[in-house]
Amino acid sequence: MDFSLNNAKAQKVWFDADNLWLLLLDGRQLSLPLVFFPTLQNANTEELSKYELSGGGLGIHWDNLDEDLYVPNLLLGITDINRKGKSA
């Protein structure tokens, strides 16, 4: 199986008290601290559950929160707190 960034596509997103979790199509699981995503950290459970996968799982979009994440960037450690031009 090819575990490259080209295959970094989400099939499921969930949260615990401190983390954003992703299950990727290739079987990998990724956990990222919510503190890296202030918009998501401040959202309630209902708001967090209303996401859409785009691009076959390359993107995760929360319309109600105006938040978009690009899965390959998450694997590279690029999050809301370190993206240029985005204020927290």
mmCIF file as gemmi writes it, N, C-alpha and C atoms, coordinates in Angstrom:
data_model
loop_
_atom_site.group_PDB
_atom_site.id
_atom_site.type_symbol
_atom_site.label_atom_id
_atom_site.label_alt_id
_atom_site.label_comp_id
_atom_site.label_asym_id
_atom_site.label_entity_id
_atom_site.label_seq_id
_atom_site.pdbx_PDB_ins_code
_atom_site.Cartn_x
_atom_site.Cartn_y
_atom_site.Cartn_z
_atom_site.occupancy
_atom_site.B_iso_or_equiv
_atom_site.pdbx_formal_charge
_atom_site.auth_seq_id
_atom_site.auth_asym_id
_atom_site.pdbx_PDB_model_num
ATOM 1 N N . MET Axp A 1 ? 0.846 -1.178 0 1 0 ? 1 A 1
ATOM 2 C CA . MET Axp A 1 ? 0 0 0 1 0 ? 1 A 1
ATOM 3 C C . MET Axp A 1 ? 0.889 1.239 0 1 0 ? 1 A 1
ATOM 4 N N . ASP Axp A 2 ? 0.493 2.249 -0.725 1 0 ? 2 A 1
ATOM 5 C CA . ASP Axp A 2 ? 1.233 3.497 -0.846 1 0 ? 2 A 1
ATOM 6 C C . ASP Axp A 2 ? 0.742 4.486 0.206 1 0 ? 2 A 1
ATOM 7 N N . PHE Axp A 3 ? 1.616 4.809 1.16 1 0 ? 3 A 1
ATOM 8 C CA . PHE Axp A 3 ? 1.25 5.722 2.24 1 0 ? 3 A 1
ATOM 9 C C . PHE Axp A 3 ? 1.729 7.145 1.971 1 0 ? 3 A 1
ATOM 10 N N . SER Axp A 4 ? 1.697 7.578 0.738 1 0 ? 4 A 1
ATOM 11 C CA . SER Axp A 4 ? 2.163 8.911 0.371 1 0 ? 4 A 1
ATOM 12 C C . SER Axp A 4 ? 1.101 9.968 0.663 1 0 ? 4 A 1
ATOM 13 N N . LEU Axp A 5 ? 1.498 11.223 0.49 1 0 ? 5 A 1
ATOM 14 C CA . LEU Axp A 5 ? 0.542 12.318 0.634 1 0 ? 5 A 1
ATOM 15 C C . LEU Axp A 5 ? -0.548 12.247 -0.411 1 0 ? 5 A 1
ATOM 16 N N . ASN Axp A 6 ? -0.241 11.642 -1.571 1 0 ? 6 A 1
ATOM 17 C CA . ASN Axp A 6 ? -1.237 11.521 -2.635 1 0 ? 6 A 1
ATOM 18 C C . ASN Axp A 6 ? -2.427 10.673 -2.203 1 0 ? 6 A 1
ATOM 19 N N . ASN Axp A 7 ? -2.224 9.81 -1.238 1 0 ? 7 A 1
ATOM 20 C CA . ASN Axp A 7 ? -3.303 8.941 -0.751 1 0 ? 7 A 1
ATOM 21 C C . ASN Axp A 7 ? -3.853 9.4 0.595 1 0 ? 7 A 1
ATOM 22 N N . ALA Axp A 8 ? -3.536 10.614 0.983 1 0 ? 8 A 1
ATOM 23 C CA . ALA Axp A 8 ? -3.996 11.144 2.274 1 0 ? 8 A 1
ATOM 24 C C . ALA Axp A 8 ? -5.406 11.693 2.122 1 0 ? 8 A 1
ATOM 25 N N . LYS Axp A 9 ? -6.365 10.794 2.207 1 0 ? 9 A 1
ATOM 26 C CA . LYS Axp A 9 ? -7.773 11.168 2.069 1 0 ? 9 A 1
ATOM 27 C C . LYS Axp A 9 ? -8.551 10.65 3.269 1 0 ? 9 A 1
ATOM 28 N N . ALA Axp A 10 ? -9.349 11.533 3.861 1 0 ? 10 A 1
ATOM 29 C CA . ALA Axp A 10 ? -10.125 11.167 5.041 1 0 ? 10 A 1
ATOM 30 C C . ALA Axp A 10 ? -11.382 10.409 4.645 1 0 ? 10 A 1
ATOM 31 N N . GLN Axp A 11 ? -11.742 9.434 5.473 1 0 ? 11 A 1
ATOM 32 C CA . GLN Axp A 11 ? -13.037 8.78 5.3 1 0 ? 11 A 1
ATOM 33 C C . GLN Axp A 11 ? -13.941 8.992 6.508 1 0 ? 11 A 1
ATOM 34 N N . LYS Axp A 12 ? -13.335 9.412 7.637 1 0 ? 12 A 1
ATOM 35 C CA . LYS Axp A 12 ? -14.118 9.645 8.847 1 0 ? 12 A 1
ATOM 36 C C . LYS Axp A 12 ? -13.4 10.691 9.703 1 0 ? 12 A 1
ATOM 37 N N . VAL Axp A 13 ? -14.188 11.538 10.348 1 0 ? 13 A 1
ATOM 38 C CA . VAL Axp A 13 ? -13.676 12.564 11.252 1 0 ? 13 A 1
ATOM 39 C C . VAL Axp A 13 ? -14.434 12.434 12.57 1 0 ? 13 A 1
ATOM 40 N N . TRP Axp A 14 ? -13.719 12.514 13.69 1 0 ? 14 A 1
ATOM 41 C CA . TRP Axp A 14 ? -14.383 12.517 14.989 1 0 ? 14 A 1
ATOM 42 C C . TRP Axp A 14 ? -13.507 13.277 15.976 1 0 ? 14 A 1
ATOM 43 N N . PHE Axp A 15 ? -14.061 13.507 17.148 1 0 ? 15 A 1
ATOM 44 C CA . PHE Axp A 15 ? -13.404 14.321 18.161 1 0 ? 15 A 1
ATOM 45 C C . PHE Axp A 15 ? -13.501 13.649 19.51 1 0 ? 15 A 1
ATOM 46 N N . ASP Axp A 16 ? -12.476 13.868 20.342 1 0 ? 16 A 1
ATOM 47 C CA . ASP Axp A 16 ? -12.613 13.597 21.769 1 0 ? 16 A 1
ATOM 48 C C . ASP Axp A 16 ? -12.443 14.953 22.47 1 0 ? 16 A 1
ATOM 49 N N . ALA Axp A 17 ? -12.295 14.975 23.743 1 0 ? 17 A 1
ATOM 50 C CA . ALA Axp A 17 ? -12.243 16.249 24.47 1 0 ? 17 A 1
ATOM 51 C C . ALA Axp A 17 ? -11.073 17.134 24.042 1 0 ? 17 A 1
ATOM 52 N N . ASP Axp A 18 ? -9.992 16.524 23.57 1 0 ? 18 A 1
ATOM 53 C CA . ASP Axp A 18 ? -8.778 17.287 23.29 1 0 ? 18 A 1
ATOM 54 C C . ASP Axp A 18 ? -8.263 17.195 21.859 1 0 ? 18 A 1
ATOM 55 N N . ASN Axp A 19 ? -8.834 16.305 21.051 1 0 ? 19 A 1
ATOM 56 C CA . ASN Axp A 19 ? -8.239 16.016 19.751 1 0 ? 19 A 1
ATOM 57 C C . ASN Axp A 19 ? -9.233 15.941 18.604 1 0 ? 19 A 1
ATOM 58 N N . LEU Axp A 20 ? -8.732 16.268 17.425 1 0 ? 20 A 1
ATOM 59 C CA . LEU Axp A 20 ? -9.384 15.995 16.15 1 0 ? 20 A 1
ATOM 60 C C . LEU Axp A 20 ? -8.785 14.685 15.663 1 0 ? 20 A 1
ATOM 61 N N . TRP Axp A 21 ? -9.62 13.739 15.282 1 0 ? 21 A 1
ATOM 62 C CA . TRP Axp A 21 ? -9.178 12.44 14.783 1 0 ? 21 A 1
ATOM 63 C C . TRP Axp A 21 ? -9.625 12.264 13.343 1 0 ? 21 A 1
ATOM 64 N N . LEU Axp A 22 ? -8.77 11.658 12.544 1 0 ? 22 A 1
ATOM 65 C CA . LEU Axp A 22 ? -9.099 11.318 11.157 1 0 ? 22 A 1
ATOM 66 C C . LEU Axp A 22 ? -8.783 9.86 10.918 1 0 ? 22 A 1
ATOM 67 N N . LEU Axp A 23 ? -9.662 9.179 10.217 1 0 ? 23 A 1
ATOM 68 C CA . LEU Axp A 23 ? -9.377 7.855 9.679 1 0 ? 23 A 1
ATOM 69 C C . LEU Axp A 23 ? -9.185 8.061 8.191 1 0 ? 23 A 1
ATOM 70 N N . LEU Axp A 24 ? -8.009 7.714 7.696 1 0 ? 24 A 1
ATOM 71 C CA . LEU Axp A 24 ? -7.707 7.881 6.282 1 0 ? 24 A 1
ATOM 72 C C . LEU Axp A 24 ? -8.102 6.64 5.495 1 0 ? 24 A 1
ATOM 73 N N . LEU Axp A 25 ? -8.331 6.829 4.203 1 0 ? 25 A 1
ATOM 74 C CA . LEU Axp A 25 ? -8.747 5.722 3.347 1 0 ? 25 A 1
ATOM 75 C C . LEU Axp A 25 ? -7.745 4.581 3.337 1 0 ? 25 A 1
ATOM 76 N N . ASP Axp A 26 ? -6.465 4.891 3.543 1 0 ? 26 A 1
ATOM 77 C CA . ASP Axp A 26 ? -5.442 3.839 3.516 1 0 ? 26 A 1
ATOM 78 C C . ASP Axp A 26 ? -5.268 3.153 4.87 1 0 ? 26 A 1
ATOM 79 N N . GLY Axp A 27 ? -6.117 3.487 5.855 1 0 ? 27 A 1
ATOM 80 C CA . GLY Axp A 27 ? -6.091 2.814 7.145 1 0 ? 27 A 1
ATOM 81 C C . GLY Axp A 27 ? -5.362 3.563 8.246 1 0 ? 27 A 1
ATOM 82 N N . ARG Axp A 28 ? -4.61 4.591 7.901 1 0 ? 28 A 1
ATOM 83 C CA . ARG Axp A 28 ? -3.928 5.367 8.934 1 0 ? 28 A 1
ATOM 84 C C . ARG Axp A 28 ? -4.944 6.159 9.75 1 0 ? 28 A 1
ATOM 85 N N . GLN Axp A 29 ? -4.606 6.377 11.027 1 0 ? 29 A 1
ATOM 86 C CA . GLN Axp A 29 ? -5.383 7.263 11.888 1 0 ? 29 A 1
ATOM 87 C C . GLN Axp A 29 ? -4.47 8.401 12.318 1 0 ? 29 A 1
ATOM 88 N N . LEU Axp A 30 ? -5.011 9.588 12.299 1 0 ? 30 A 1
ATOM 89 C CA . LEU Axp A 30 ? -4.255 10.777 12.649 1 0 ? 30 A 1
ATOM 90 C C . LEU Axp A 30 ? -4.992 11.506 13.759 1 0 ? 30 A 1
ATOM 91 N N . SER Axp A 31 ? -4.257 11.897 14.785 1 0 ? 31 A 1
ATOM 92 C CA . SER Axp A 31 ? -4.812 12.661 15.895 1 0 ? 31 A 1
ATOM 93 C C . SER Axp A 31 ? -4.05 13.976 15.994 1 0 ? 31 A 1
ATOM 94 N N . LEU Axp A 32 ? -4.799 15.069 16.083 1 0 ? 32 A 1
ATOM 95 C CA . LEU Axp A 32 ? -4.202 16.399 16.197 1 0 ? 32 A 1
ATOM 96 C C . LEU Axp A 32 ? -4.871 17.14 17.34 1 0 ? 32 A 1
ATOM 97 N N . PRO Axp A 33 ? -4.089 17.825 18.173 1 0 ? 33 A 1
ATOM 98 C CA . PRO Axp A 33 ? -4.683 18.567 19.289 1 0 ? 33 A 1
ATOM 99 C C . PRO Axp A 33 ? -5.623 19.671 18.806 1 0 ? 33 A 1
ATOM 100 N N . LEU Axp A 34 ? -6.779 19.771 19.419 1 0 ? 34 A 1
ATOM 101 C CA . LEU Axp A 34 ? -7.745 20.813 19.054 1 0 ? 34 A 1
ATOM 102 C C . LEU Axp A 34 ? -7.204 22.217 19.274 1 0 ? 34 A 1
ATOM 103 N N . VAL Axp A 35 ? -6.238 22.362 20.141 1 0 ? 35 A 1
ATOM 104 C CA . VAL Axp A 35 ? -5.658 23.676 20.379 1 0 ? 35 A 1
ATOM 105 C C . VAL Axp A 35 ? -5.037 24.234 19.096 1 0 ? 35 A 1
ATOM 106 N N . PHE Axp A 36 ? -4.695 23.381 18.147 1 0 ? 36 A 1
ATOM 107 C CA . PHE Axp A 36 ? -4.159 23.813 16.855 1 0 ? 36 A 1
ATOM 108 C C . PHE Axp A 36 ? -5.236 24.385 15.943 1 0 ? 36 A 1
ATOM 109 N N . PHE Axp A 37 ? -6.506 24.213 16.312 1 0 ? 37 A 1
ATOM 110 C CA . PHE Axp A 37 ? -7.637 24.644 15.483 1 0 ? 37 A 1
ATOM 111 C C . PHE Axp A 37 ? -8.618 25.43 16.348 1 0 ? 37 A 1
ATOM 112 N N . PRO Axp A 38 ? -8.341 26.688 16.61 1 0 ? 38 A 1
ATOM 113 C CA . PRO Axp A 38 ? -9.182 27.463 17.533 1 0 ? 38 A 1
ATOM 114 C C . PRO Axp A 38 ? -10.665 27.47 17.181 1 0 ? 38 A 1
ATOM 115 N N . THR Axp A 39 ? -11.002 27.532 15.91 1 0 ? 39 A 1
ATOM 116 C CA . THR Axp A 39 ? -12.417 27.532 15.523 1 0 ? 39 A 1
ATOM 117 C C . THR Axp A 39 ? -13.088 26.237 15.935 1 0 ? 39 A 1
ATOM 118 N N . LEU Axp A 40 ? -12.419 25.116 15.703 1 0 ? 40 A 1
ATOM 119 C CA . LEU Axp A 40 ? -12.979 23.82 16.075 1 0 ? 40 A 1
ATOM 120 C C . LEU Axp A 40 ? -12.988 23.643 17.587 1 0 ? 40 A 1
ATOM 121 N N . GLN Axp A 41 ? -11.956 24.119 18.249 1 0 ? 41 A 1
ATOM 122 C CA . GLN Axp A 41 ? -11.87 23.986 19.704 1 0 ? 41 A 1
ATOM 123 C C . GLN Axp A 41 ? -13.014 24.725 20.397 1 0 ? 41 A 1
ATOM 124 N N . ASN Axp A 42 ? -13.453 25.826 19.812 1 0 ? 42 A 1
ATOM 125 C CA . ASN Axp A 42 ? -14.519 26.625 20.415 1 0 ? 42 A 1
ATOM 126 C C . ASN Axp A 42 ? -15.922 26.221 19.965 1 0 ? 42 A 1
ATOM 127 N N . ALA Axp A 43 ? -16.008 25.24 19.077 1 0 ? 43 A 1
ATOM 128 C CA . ALA Axp A 43 ? -17.312 24.789 18.577 1 0 ? 43 A 1
ATOM 129 C C . ALA Axp A 43 ? -17.92 23.75 19.517 1 0 ? 43 A 1
ATOM 130 N N . ASN Axp A 44 ? -19.25 23.638 19.437 1 0 ? 44 A 1
ATOM 131 C CA . ASN Axp A 44 ? -19.916 22.607 20.241 1 0 ? 44 A 1
ATOM 132 C C . ASN Axp A 44 ? -20.006 21.297 19.45 1 0 ? 44 A 1
ATOM 133 N N . THR Axp A 45 ? -20.43 20.249 20.112 1 0 ? 45 A 1
ATOM 134 C CA . THR Axp A 45 ? -20.481 18.911 19.514 1 0 ? 45 A 1
ATOM 135 C C . THR Axp A 45 ? -21.331 18.88 18.257 1 0 ? 45 A 1
ATOM 136 N N . GLU Axp A 46 ? -22.469 19.542 18.286 1 0 ? 46 A 1
ATOM 137 C CA . GLU Axp A 46 ? -23.358 19.564 17.12 1 0 ? 46 A 1
ATOM 138 C C . GLU Axp A 46 ? -22.678 20.25 15.932 1 0 ? 46 A 1
ATOM 139 N N . GLU Axp A 47 ? -22.032 21.374 16.184 1 0 ? 47 A 1
ATOM 140 C CA . GLU Axp A 47 ? -21.339 22.092 15.109 1 0 ? 47 A 1
ATOM 141 C C . GLU Axp A 47 ? -20.215 21.239 14.513 1 0 ? 47 A 1
ATOM 142 N N . LEU Axp A 48 ? -19.477 20.547 15.357 1 0 ? 48 A 1
ATOM 143 C CA . LEU Axp A 48 ? -18.374 19.709 14.889 1 0 ? 48 A 1
ATOM 144 C C . LEU Axp A 48 ? -18.854 18.543 14.036 1 0 ? 48 A 1
ATOM 145 N N . SER Axp A 49 ? -20.029 18.035 14.327 1 0 ? 49 A 1
ATOM 146 C CA . SER Axp A 49 ? -20.544 16.871 13.598 1 0 ? 49 A 1
ATOM 147 C C . SER Axp A 49 ? -21.038 17.214 12.192 1 0 ? 49 A 1
ATOM 148 N N . LYS Axp A 50 ? -21.181 18.486 11.89 1 0 ? 50 A 1
ATOM 149 C CA . LYS Axp A 50 ? -21.726 18.912 10.595 1 0 ? 50 A 1
ATOM 150 C C . LYS Axp A 50 ? -20.607 19.253 9.615 1 0 ? 50 A 1
ATOM 151 N N . TYR Axp A 51 ? -19.776 18.269 9.307 1 0 ? 51 A 1
ATOM 152 C CA . TYR Axp A 51 ? -18.693 18.451 8.343 1 0 ? 51 A 1
ATOM 153 C C . TYR Axp A 51 ? -19.021 17.724 7.045 1 0 ? 51 A 1
ATOM 154 N N . GLU Axp A 52 ? -18.336 18.137 5.995 1 0 ? 52 A 1
ATOM 155 C CA . GLU Axp A 52 ? -18.449 17.47 4.698 1 0 ? 52 A 1
ATOM 156 C C . GLU Axp A 52 ? -17.049 17.149 4.216 1 0 ? 52 A 1
ATOM 157 N N . LEU Axp A 53 ? -16.887 15.97 3.623 1 0 ? 53 A 1
ATOM 158 C CA . LEU Axp A 53 ? -15.629 15.622 2.98 1 0 ? 53 A 1
ATOM 159 C C . LEU Axp A 53 ? -15.712 16.061 1.53 1 0 ? 53 A 1
ATOM 160 N N . SER Axp A 54 ? -14.657 16.71 1.051 1 0 ? 54 A 1
ATOM 161 C CA . SER Axp A 54 ? -14.632 17.167 -0.336 1 0 ? 54 A 1
ATOM 162 C C . SER Axp A 54 ? -13.418 16.569 -1.049 1 0 ? 54 A 1
ATOM 163 N N . GLY Axp A 55 ? -13.474 16.557 -2.368 1 0 ? 55 A 1
ATOM 164 C CA . GLY Axp A 55 ? -12.347 16.046 -3.145 1 0 ? 55 A 1
ATOM 165 C C . GLY Axp A 55 ? -12.027 14.601 -2.852 1 0 ? 55 A 1
ATOM 166 N N . GLY Axp A 56 ? -13.06 13.804 -2.594 1 0 ? 56 A 1
ATOM 167 C CA . GLY Axp A 56 ? -12.817 12.392 -2.287 1 0 ? 56 A 1
ATOM 168 C C . GLY Axp A 56 ? -12.15 12.17 -0.945 1 0 ? 56 A 1
ATOM 169 N N . GLY Axp A 57 ? -12.197 13.172 -0.071 1 0 ? 57 A 1
ATOM 170 C CA . GLY Axp A 57 ? -11.6 13.066 1.256 1 0 ? 57 A 1
ATOM 171 C C . GLY Axp A 57 ? -10.345 13.908 1.421 1 0 ? 57 A 1
ATOM 172 N N . LEU Axp A 58 ? -9.954 14.653 0.39 1 0 ? 58 A 1
ATOM 173 C CA . LEU Axp A 58 ? -8.783 15.542 0.504 1 0 ? 58 A 1
ATOM 174 C C . LEU Axp A 58 ? -9.062 16.73 1.408 1 0 ? 58 A 1
ATOM 175 N N . GLY Axp A 59 ? -10.311 17.162 1.441 1 0 ? 59 A 1
ATOM 176 C CA . GLY Axp A 59 ? -10.676 18.323 2.243 1 0 ? 59 A 1
ATOM 177 C C . GLY Axp A 59 ? -11.769 17.993 3.227 1 0 ? 59 A 1
ATOM 178 N N . ILE Axp A 60 ? -11.793 18.763 4.315 1 0 ? 60 A 1
ATOM 179 C CA . ILE Axp A 60 ? -12.854 18.672 5.315 1 0 ? 60 A 1
ATOM 180 C C . ILE Axp A 60 ? -13.401 20.08 5.479 1 0 ? 60 A 1
ATOM 181 N N . HIS Axp A 61 ? -14.724 20.202 5.376 1 0 ? 61 A 1
ATOM 182 C CA . HIS Axp A 61 ? -15.351 21.521 5.386 1 0 ? 61 A 1
ATOM 183 C C . HIS Axp A 61 ? -16.485 21.563 6.406 1 0 ? 61 A 1
ATOM 184 N N . TRP Axp A 62 ? -16.475 22.622 7.226 1 0 ? 62 A 1
ATOM 185 C CA . TRP Axp A 62 ? -17.56 22.91 8.157 1 0 ? 62 A 1
ATOM 186 C C . TRP Axp A 62 ? -18.189 24.204 7.685 1 0 ? 62 A 1
ATOM 187 N N . ASP Axp A 63 ? -19.302 24.122 6.975 1 0 ? 63 A 1
ATOM 188 C CA . ASP Axp A 63 ? -19.959 25.306 6.436 1 0 ? 63 A 1
ATOM 189 C C . ASP Axp A 63 ? -20.395 26.246 7.548 1 0 ? 63 A 1
ATOM 190 N N . ASN Axp A 64 ? -20.999 25.696 8.592 1 0 ? 64 A 1
ATOM 191 C CA . ASN Axp A 64 ? -21.513 26.512 9.691 1 0 ? 64 A 1
ATOM 192 C C . ASN Axp A 64 ? -20.401 27.205 10.481 1 0 ? 64 A 1
ATOM 193 N N . LEU Axp A 65 ? -19.167 26.709 10.393 1 0 ? 65 A 1
ATOM 194 C CA . LEU Axp A 65 ? -18.036 27.304 11.107 1 0 ? 65 A 1
ATOM 195 C C . LEU Axp A 65 ? -17.095 28.071 10.176 1 0 ? 65 A 1
ATOM 196 N N . ASP Axp A 66 ? -17.351 28.001 8.877 1 0 ? 66 A 1
ATOM 197 C CA . ASP Axp A 66 ? -16.477 28.613 7.876 1 0 ? 66 A 1
ATOM 198 C C . ASP Axp A 66 ? -15.037 28.117 8.056 1 0 ? 66 A 1
ATOM 199 N N . GLU Axp A 67 ? -14.896 26.814 8.18 1 0 ? 67 A 1
ATOM 200 C CA . GLU Axp A 67 ? -13.587 26.194 8.423 1 0 ? 67 A 1
ATOM 201 C C . GLU Axp A 67 ? -13.327 25.129 7.363 1 0 ? 67 A 1
ATOM 202 N N . ASP Axp A 68 ? -12.118 25.143 6.813 1 0 ? 68 A 1
ATOM 203 C CA . ASP Axp A 68 ? -11.697 24.161 5.818 1 0 ? 68 A 1
ATOM 204 C C . ASP Axp A 68 ? -10.321 23.639 6.184 1 0 ? 68 A 1
ATOM 205 N N . LEU Axp A 69 ? -10.149 22.329 6.116 1 0 ? 69 A 1
ATOM 206 C CA . LEU Axp A 69 ? -8.856 21.71 6.344 1 0 ? 69 A 1
ATOM 207 C C . LEU Axp A 69 ? -8.494 20.864 5.132 1 0 ? 69 A 1
ATOM 208 N N . TYR Axp A 70 ? -7.211 20.867 4.786 1 0 ? 70 A 1
ATOM 209 C CA . TYR Axp A 70 ? -6.692 20.081 3.672 1 0 ? 70 A 1
ATOM 210 C C . TYR Axp A 70 ? -5.879 18.943 4.272 1 0 ? 70 A 1
ATOM 211 N N . VAL Axp A 71 ? -6.339 17.717 4.082 1 0 ? 71 A 1
ATOM 212 C CA . VAL Axp A 71 ? -5.781 16.552 4.766 1 0 ? 71 A 1
ATOM 213 C C . VAL Axp A 71 ? -4.275 16.398 4.54 1 0 ? 71 A 1
ATOM 214 N N . PRO Axp A 72 ? -3.751 16.499 3.314 1 0 ? 72 A 1
ATOM 215 C CA . PRO Axp A 72 ? -2.291 16.383 3.166 1 0 ? 72 A 1
ATOM 216 C C . PRO Axp A 72 ? -1.519 17.403 4 1 0 ? 72 A 1
ATOM 217 N N . ASN Axp A 73 ? -2.047 18.609 4.148 1 0 ? 73 A 1
ATOM 218 C CA . ASN Axp A 73 ? -1.387 19.607 4.997 1 0 ? 73 A 1
ATOM 219 C C . ASN Axp A 73 ? -1.338 19.16 6.452 1 0 ? 73 A 1
ATOM 220 N N . LEU Axp A 74 ? -2.395 18.498 6.91 1 0 ? 74 A 1
ATOM 221 C CA . LEU Axp A 74 ? -2.416 18.032 8.294 1 0 ? 74 A 1
ATOM 222 C C . LEU Axp A 74 ? -1.299 17.022 8.534 1 0 ? 74 A 1
ATOM 223 N N . LEU Axp A 75 ? -1.038 16.172 7.555 1 0 ? 75 A 1
ATOM 224 C CA . LEU Axp A 75 ? 0.053 15.203 7.691 1 0 ? 75 A 1
ATOM 225 C C . LEU Axp A 75 ? 1.417 15.889 7.703 1 0 ? 75 A 1
ATOM 226 N N . LEU Axp A 76 ? 1.497 17.062 7.116 1 0 ? 76 A 1
ATOM 227 C CA . LEU Axp A 76 ? 2.746 17.833 7.103 1 0 ? 76 A 1
ATOM 228 C C . LEU Axp A 76 ? 2.874 18.75 8.313 1 0 ? 76 A 1
ATOM 229 N N . GLY Axp A 77 ? 1.862 18.763 9.182 1 0 ? 77 A 1
ATOM 230 C CA . GLY Axp A 77 ? 1.897 19.593 10.38 1 0 ? 77 A 1
ATOM 231 C C . GLY Axp A 77 ? 1.415 21.013 10.156 1 0 ? 77 A 1
ATOM 232 N N . ILE Axp A 78 ? 0.762 21.276 9.038 1 0 ? 78 A 1
ATOM 233 C CA . ILE Axp A 78 ? 0.236 22.607 8.754 1 0 ? 78 A 1
ATOM 234 C C . ILE Axp A 78 ? -1.182 22.69 9.311 1 0 ? 78 A 1
ATOM 235 N N . THR Axp A 79 ? -1.356 23.53 10.327 1 0 ? 79 A 1
ATOM 236 C CA . THR Axp A 79 ? -2.642 23.658 11.011 1 0 ? 79 A 1
ATOM 237 C C . THR Axp A 79 ? -3.042 25.122 11.054 1 0 ? 79 A 1
ATOM 238 N N . ASP Axp A 80 ? -4.186 25.42 11.626 1 0 ? 80 A 1
ATOM 239 C CA . ASP Axp A 80 ? -4.683 26.8 11.711 1 0 ? 80 A 1
ATOM 240 C C . ASP Axp A 80 ? -3.713 27.734 12.416 1 0 ? 80 A 1
ATOM 241 N N . ILE Axp A 81 ? -3.019 27.248 13.431 1 0 ? 81 A 1
ATOM 242 C CA . ILE Axp A 81 ? -2.171 28.152 14.196 1 0 ? 81 A 1
ATOM 243 C C . ILE Axp A 81 ? -0.877 28.498 13.471 1 0 ? 81 A 1
ATOM 244 N N . ASN Axp A 82 ? -0.557 27.782 12.382 1 0 ? 82 A 1
ATOM 245 C CA . ASN Axp A 82 ? 0.67 28.128 11.688 1 0 ? 82 A 1
ATOM 246 C C . ASN Axp A 82 ? 0.472 28.405 10.188 1 0 ? 82 A 1
ATOM 247 N N . ARG Axp A 83 ? -0.784 28.56 9.755 1 0 ? 83 A 1
ATOM 248 C CA . ARG Axp A 83 ? -1.03 28.935 8.37 1 0 ? 83 A 1
ATOM 249 C C . ARG Axp A 83 ? -0.879 30.435 8.236 1 0 ? 83 A 1
ATOM 250 N N . LYS Axp A 84 ? -0.129 30.856 7.248 1 0 ? 84 A 1
ATOM 251 C CA . LYS Axp A 84 ? 0.056 32.295 7.01 1 0 ? 84 A 1
ATOM 252 C C . LYS Axp A 84 ? -1.267 32.912 6.566 1 0 ? 84 A 1
ATOM 253 N N . GLY Axp A 85 ? -1.517 34.125 7.04 1 0 ? 85 A 1
ATOM 254 C CA . GLY Axp A 85 ? -2.683 34.867 6.605 1 0 ? 85 A 1
ATOM 255 C C . GLY Axp A 85 ? -3.97 34.516 7.301 1 0 ? 85 A 1
ATOM 256 N N . LYS Axp A 86 ? -3.938 33.577 8.251 1 0 ? 86 A 1
ATOM 257 C CA . LYS Axp A 86 ? -5.156 33.196 8.969 1 0 ? 86 A 1
ATOM 258 C C . LYS Axp A 86 ? -5 33.63 10.412 1 0 ? 86 A 1
ATOM 259 N N . SER Axp A 87 ? -5.917 34.392 10.892 1 0 ? 87 A 1
ATOM 260 C CA . SER Axp A 87 ? -5.859 34.816 12.287 1 0 ? 87 A 1
ATOM 261 C C . SER Axp A 87 ? -6.708 33.903 13.143 1 0 ? 87 A 1
ATOM 262 N N . ALA Axp A 88 ? -6.263 33.68 14.355 1 0 ? 88 A 1
ATOM 263 C CA . ALA Axp A 88 ? -6.99 32.792 15.266 1 0 ? 88 A 1
ATOM 264 C C . ALA Axp A 88 ? -8.041 33.55 16.026 1 0 ? 88 A 1
